[in-house]
């Protein structure tokens, strides 16, 4: 009897430890400094055991890295900014539209200046994301476009998790991204960007962030949008991917789709829906 009671008590303790933590709590811990410190200690131990290269080999490798770095930098400049062959094309000087489908089948850009174009445009969107009845969040985004091809995006993602018997957890992510709109046609546009992300809660850390995205205006009043964003926090990362179908109505749009988050070692697959307005 005592043996059965002991085994049952041990099982309850293990179960309590396993289920008391929600996904948000696990995600925060995987981004914490202690986790990254342990990872660094393990990597240092491995490097000590692997031995050291000679000074000559290190010097040669460094020089080769510099040369290849310069070659790659020059080669990728045209890919990231613009090639000489694009200078004379209409998309090179495309103007920002007041809002998608303002006239005809144009999306975010127009090849000609007119009543449907502007120098500066702000788009505000708010989406609710839901994984299940315990984990949900709100995604607020402000996107600023100016000077034809430059932009700034501010993004605030707040997550909540109600864990039965163990209380509620929350986690907030703040991201600012400087964007360059690389492709600017009337039916399709794409960008890349660099910036920073701040993870609140128990983490309270800033990290370098990069992002890419595109939007296809395939049939009025619809568009298909996809974005990827990755932030490096300590020795881990925060990844955000969304794929949205947008329905445009004058200055407004209604969005719905899929949003995937990976915070540290924890994955979140959510449904996303919301509205936006162009100002």
Short mmCIF file of C-alpha atoms in Angstrom, two decimals:
data_model
loop_
_atom_site.label_atom_id
_atom_site.label_comp_id
_atom_site.label_asym_id
_atom_site.label_seq_id
_atom_site.Cartn_x
_atom_site.Cartn_y
_atom_site.Cartn_z
CA UNK A 1 0.00 0.00 0.00
CA UNK A 2 2.80 2.39 0.95
CA UNK A 3 4.62 1.56 -2.26
CA UNK A 4 1.49 2.30 -4.34
CA UNK A 5 0.96 5.59 -2.50
CA UNK A 6 4.57 6.61 -3.10
CA UNK A 7 4.40 5.86 -6.84
CA UNK A 8 1.08 7.73 -7.16
CA UNK A 9 2.49 10.76 -5.33
CA UNK A 10 5.59 10.77 -7.52
CA UNK A 11 3.42 10.61 -10.66
CA UNK A 12 1.31 13.56 -9.47
CA UNK A 13 4.42 15.66 -8.75
CA UNK A 14 5.88 14.99 -12.20
CA UNK A 15 2.54 15.71 -13.86
CA UNK A 16 2.19 18.95 -11.93
CA UNK A 17 5.64 20.12 -13.01
CA UNK A 18 5.00 19.18 -16.63
CA UNK A 19 1.60 20.83 -17.00
CA UNK A 20 1.99 23.83 -14.70
CA UNK A 21 4.00 25.69 -17.30
CA UNK A 22 2.16 27.16 -20.25
CA UNK A 23 3.61 27.60 -23.74
CA UNK A 24 4.34 31.29 -23.14
CA UNK A 25 6.28 30.50 -19.98
CA UNK A 26 8.33 27.86 -21.80
CA UNK A 27 8.96 30.30 -24.65
CA UNK A 28 10.22 32.97 -22.25
CA UNK A 29 12.56 30.54 -20.53
CA UNK A 30 14.02 29.39 -23.84
CA UNK A 31 14.92 33.04 -24.60
CA UNK A 32 16.34 33.80 -21.17
CA UNK A 33 19.99 34.61 -20.46
CA UNK A 34 20.48 31.46 -18.38
CA UNK A 35 19.63 29.25 -21.35
CA UNK A 36 21.97 31.15 -23.63
CA UNK A 37 24.69 31.12 -20.93
CA UNK A 38 24.51 27.33 -20.72
CA UNK A 39 24.68 27.08 -24.50
CA UNK A 40 27.76 29.30 -24.59
CA UNK A 41 29.45 27.27 -21.85
CA UNK A 42 28.81 24.05 -23.79
CA UNK A 43 30.19 25.57 -27.00
CA UNK A 44 33.29 26.83 -25.15
CA UNK A 45 33.93 23.37 -23.75
CA UNK A 46 33.61 21.85 -27.19
CA UNK A 47 35.97 24.43 -28.69
CA UNK A 48 38.61 23.73 -26.04
CA UNK A 49 38.40 20.04 -26.76
CA UNK A 50 38.63 20.52 -30.51
CA UNK A 51 42.03 22.24 -30.30
CA UNK A 52 43.41 25.35 -32.00
CA UNK A 53 44.54 26.08 -35.55
CA UNK A 54 47.92 27.59 -36.24
CA UNK A 55 48.39 31.38 -36.52
CA UNK A 56 49.26 31.12 -40.22
CA UNK A 57 46.11 29.18 -41.03
CA UNK A 58 44.00 31.70 -39.11
CA UNK A 59 45.60 34.61 -40.99
CA UNK A 60 45.00 32.97 -44.38
CA UNK A 61 41.38 32.20 -43.53
CA UNK A 62 40.83 35.77 -42.37
CA UNK A 63 42.22 37.21 -45.59
CA UNK A 64 40.10 34.87 -47.70
CA UNK A 65 37.02 35.80 -45.69
CA UNK A 66 37.65 39.52 -46.32
CA UNK A 67 38.08 38.98 -50.07
CA UNK A 68 34.98 36.83 -50.41
CA UNK A 69 33.06 39.27 -48.21
CA UNK A 70 33.85 42.14 -50.58
CA UNK A 71 32.87 40.07 -53.62
CA UNK A 72 29.57 39.06 -52.05
CA UNK A 73 28.83 42.62 -50.93
CA UNK A 74 29.35 43.98 -54.45
CA UNK A 75 27.39 41.16 -56.06
CA UNK A 76 24.41 41.48 -53.72
CA UNK A 77 24.16 45.29 -53.93
CA UNK A 78 22.36 45.12 -57.26
CA UNK A 79 20.07 42.42 -55.93
CA UNK A 80 19.15 44.41 -52.83
CA UNK A 81 18.89 47.91 -54.31
CA UNK A 82 18.63 48.08 -58.11
CA UNK A 83 20.46 46.89 -61.21
CA UNK A 84 21.56 49.28 -64.01
CA UNK A 85 19.13 47.53 -66.35
CA UNK A 86 16.22 48.64 -64.13
CA UNK A 87 17.01 52.36 -64.17
CA UNK A 88 15.02 53.03 -67.34
CA UNK A 89 12.06 50.85 -66.46
CA UNK A 90 8.78 52.35 -65.29
CA UNK A 91 8.85 50.49 -61.98
CA UNK A 92 12.08 52.29 -61.02
CA UNK A 93 10.14 55.55 -60.53
CA UNK A 94 6.79 54.11 -59.45
CA UNK A 95 4.69 56.28 -57.13
CA UNK A 96 2.87 55.26 -53.94
CA UNK A 97 -0.89 54.95 -54.36
CA UNK A 98 -3.37 56.46 -51.90
CA UNK A 99 -4.64 52.96 -51.27
CA UNK A 100 -4.82 49.67 -53.23
CA UNK A 101 -7.37 49.54 -56.05
CA UNK A 102 -8.00 53.29 -55.83
CA UNK A 103 -8.31 53.20 -59.59
CA UNK A 104 -8.19 50.35 -62.06
CA UNK A 105 -6.24 47.27 -60.88
CA UNK A 106 -3.27 49.04 -59.28
CA UNK A 107 -1.99 47.89 -55.91
CA UNK A 108 0.47 49.82 -53.74
CA UNK A 109 2.25 51.49 -56.69
CA UNK A 110 1.40 53.37 -59.88
CA UNK A 111 3.71 54.05 -62.83
CA UNK A 112 2.22 57.51 -63.35
CA UNK A 113 1.62 60.45 -61.00
CA UNK A 114 -2.08 61.33 -60.72
CA UNK A 115 -5.13 61.62 -58.51
CA UNK A 116 -4.53 58.15 -57.10
CA UNK A 117 -0.94 58.75 -55.88
CA UNK A 118 0.72 60.33 -52.84
CA UNK A 119 4.19 61.11 -51.50
CA UNK A 120 3.50 59.62 -48.06
CA UNK A 121 1.07 56.94 -46.88
CA UNK A 122 0.28 55.33 -43.54
CA UNK A 123 -1.46 51.97 -43.20
CA UNK A 124 -2.79 50.86 -39.82
CA UNK A 125 -3.92 47.29 -39.22
CA UNK A 126 -5.16 45.39 -36.20
CA UNK A 127 -5.55 41.61 -36.17
CA UNK A 128 -6.69 39.15 -33.53
CA UNK A 129 -4.76 35.87 -33.47
CA UNK A 130 -6.08 32.67 -31.89
CA UNK A 131 -4.45 29.27 -31.39
CA UNK A 132 -7.08 27.81 -29.06
CA UNK A 133 -9.47 28.91 -26.32
CA UNK A 134 -6.54 29.32 -23.92
CA UNK A 135 -3.95 31.06 -26.11
CA UNK A 136 -4.74 34.19 -28.12
CA UNK A 137 -3.33 37.62 -28.90
CA UNK A 138 -3.58 40.95 -30.65
CA UNK A 139 -1.37 42.18 -33.50
CA UNK A 140 -1.18 45.95 -34.06
CA UNK A 141 0.85 47.23 -37.02
CA UNK A 142 1.68 50.68 -38.44
CA UNK A 143 3.33 50.82 -41.87
CA UNK A 144 4.71 54.10 -43.24
CA UNK A 145 5.73 54.50 -46.91
CA UNK A 146 7.54 57.55 -48.29
CA UNK A 147 10.07 58.65 -50.93
CA UNK A 148 8.66 56.03 -53.35
CA UNK A 149 10.70 53.09 -52.06
CA UNK A 150 11.46 53.63 -48.35
CA UNK A 151 9.35 52.72 -45.35
CA UNK A 152 9.23 52.19 -41.58
CA UNK A 153 7.12 49.57 -39.83
CA UNK A 154 6.20 49.48 -36.14
CA UNK A 155 4.71 46.22 -34.89
CA UNK A 156 3.26 45.32 -31.47
CA UNK A 157 2.26 41.72 -30.71
CA UNK A 158 0.64 40.90 -27.36
CA UNK A 159 -0.02 37.29 -26.40
CA UNK A 160 -2.10 35.91 -23.53
CA UNK A 161 -2.48 32.38 -22.20
CA UNK A 162 -5.06 31.29 -19.63
CA UNK A 163 -3.80 28.09 -18.05
CA UNK A 164 -6.50 26.26 -16.09
CA UNK A 165 -5.63 25.98 -12.36
CA UNK A 166 -2.29 27.75 -12.89
CA UNK A 167 -3.25 31.35 -13.70
CA UNK A 168 -2.58 33.51 -16.76
CA UNK A 169 0.64 34.38 -18.62
CA UNK A 170 1.35 37.15 -21.11
CA UNK A 171 4.17 38.09 -23.46
CA UNK A 172 4.69 41.24 -25.55
CA UNK A 173 6.92 41.73 -28.62
CA UNK A 174 7.79 45.18 -30.04
CA UNK A 175 9.44 45.43 -33.47
CA UNK A 176 10.65 48.42 -35.50
CA UNK A 177 11.80 47.77 -39.06
CA UNK A 178 13.37 50.12 -41.63
CA UNK A 179 12.14 48.84 -45.00
CA UNK A 180 13.33 49.11 -48.58
CA UNK A 181 10.69 48.29 -51.19
CA UNK A 182 12.79 46.44 -53.74
CA UNK A 183 10.09 45.51 -56.27
CA UNK A 184 7.45 48.14 -57.10
CA UNK A 185 5.09 47.15 -59.89
CA UNK A 186 1.38 47.96 -60.14
CA UNK A 187 0.35 44.37 -59.38
CA UNK A 188 3.19 43.09 -57.19
CA UNK A 189 5.59 44.57 -54.63
CA UNK A 190 8.23 43.13 -52.31
CA UNK A 191 10.50 44.51 -49.57
CA UNK A 192 13.33 43.70 -47.21
CA UNK A 193 14.08 45.41 -43.92
CA UNK A 194 16.39 45.67 -40.90
CA UNK A 195 15.58 46.73 -37.38
CA UNK A 196 15.23 45.67 -33.74
CA UNK A 197 12.84 43.69 -31.55
CA UNK A 198 12.20 44.03 -27.82
CA UNK A 199 10.82 41.07 -25.89
CA UNK A 200 9.09 42.14 -22.68
CA UNK A 201 8.02 39.99 -19.71
CA UNK A 202 10.69 37.91 -18.01
CA UNK A 203 13.09 38.28 -20.97
CA UNK A 204 13.41 42.10 -21.31
CA UNK A 205 15.95 41.93 -24.12
CA UNK A 206 16.55 43.72 -27.45
CA UNK A 207 17.65 41.83 -30.54
CA UNK A 208 18.64 42.48 -34.15
CA UNK A 209 15.79 41.85 -36.61
CA UNK A 210 15.45 41.38 -40.35
CA UNK A 211 12.34 40.87 -42.43
CA UNK A 212 11.09 40.22 -45.97
CA UNK A 213 7.62 40.37 -47.46
CA UNK A 214 5.52 40.67 -50.60
CA UNK A 215 1.97 41.38 -51.76
CA UNK A 216 0.28 40.23 -54.98
CA UNK A 217 -2.81 42.04 -56.29
CA UNK A 218 -4.15 39.21 -58.42
CA UNK A 219 -7.82 40.19 -58.79
CA UNK A 220 -9.74 43.28 -57.70
CA UNK A 221 -10.55 43.68 -54.78
CA UNK A 222 -8.30 40.87 -53.46
CA UNK A 223 -4.60 40.59 -52.64
CA UNK A 224 -2.38 37.89 -51.19
CA UNK A 225 0.22 39.03 -48.63
CA UNK A 226 3.11 37.14 -47.01
CA UNK A 227 5.69 38.33 -44.45
CA UNK A 228 8.61 36.77 -42.59
CA UNK A 229 10.40 38.34 -39.64
CA UNK A 230 13.25 36.94 -37.51
CA UNK A 231 14.74 38.49 -34.37
CA UNK A 232 17.84 37.20 -32.57
CA UNK A 233 17.47 37.23 -28.78
CA UNK A 234 20.42 35.96 -26.72
CA UNK A 235 21.33 32.60 -28.34
CA UNK A 236 17.86 31.95 -29.71
CA UNK A 237 15.40 33.64 -32.08
CA UNK A 238 11.83 34.83 -32.48
CA UNK A 239 10.32 33.97 -35.89
CA UNK A 240 7.07 35.38 -37.27
CA UNK A 241 5.42 34.24 -40.50
CA UNK A 242 2.02 35.30 -41.78
CA UNK A 243 0.07 34.58 -44.95
CA UNK A 244 -3.02 36.76 -45.40
CA UNK A 245 -5.82 37.17 -47.90
CA UNK A 246 -6.90 40.83 -48.04
CA UNK A 247 -10.25 42.17 -49.22
CA UNK A 248 -9.98 45.88 -50.11
CA UNK A 249 -12.89 48.30 -49.79
CA UNK A 250 -11.91 51.89 -50.61
CA UNK A 251 -9.40 52.88 -47.86
CA UNK A 252 -10.27 49.85 -45.73
CA UNK A 253 -9.28 46.22 -45.93
CA UNK A 254 -10.39 43.05 -44.17
CA UNK A 255 -7.70 40.42 -43.64
CA UNK A 256 -7.74 36.76 -42.71
CA UNK A 257 -5.17 34.00 -42.76
CA UNK A 258 -2.49 32.03 -40.96
CA UNK A 259 0.21 33.25 -38.59
CA UNK A 260 3.03 31.06 -37.30
CA UNK A 261 5.24 32.08 -34.38
CA UNK A 262 8.34 30.41 -33.02
CA UNK A 263 9.48 32.00 -29.77
CA UNK A 264 12.68 30.32 -28.66
CA UNK A 265 11.98 26.61 -28.87
CA UNK A 266 8.18 26.87 -28.73
CA UNK A 267 5.93 26.95 -31.82
CA UNK A 268 2.55 28.66 -32.10
CA UNK A 269 0.18 28.10 -35.04
CA UNK A 270 -2.63 30.65 -35.05
CA UNK A 271 -5.56 31.88 -37.12
CA UNK A 272 -5.42 35.63 -37.82
CA UNK A 273 -8.23 38.05 -38.72
CA UNK A 274 -8.61 41.82 -38.62
CA UNK A 275 -9.10 45.14 -40.38
CA UNK A 276 -6.89 47.92 -41.74
CA UNK A 277 -7.08 51.47 -43.09
CA UNK A 278 -4.85 53.56 -45.35
CA UNK A 279 -4.43 57.22 -44.36
#
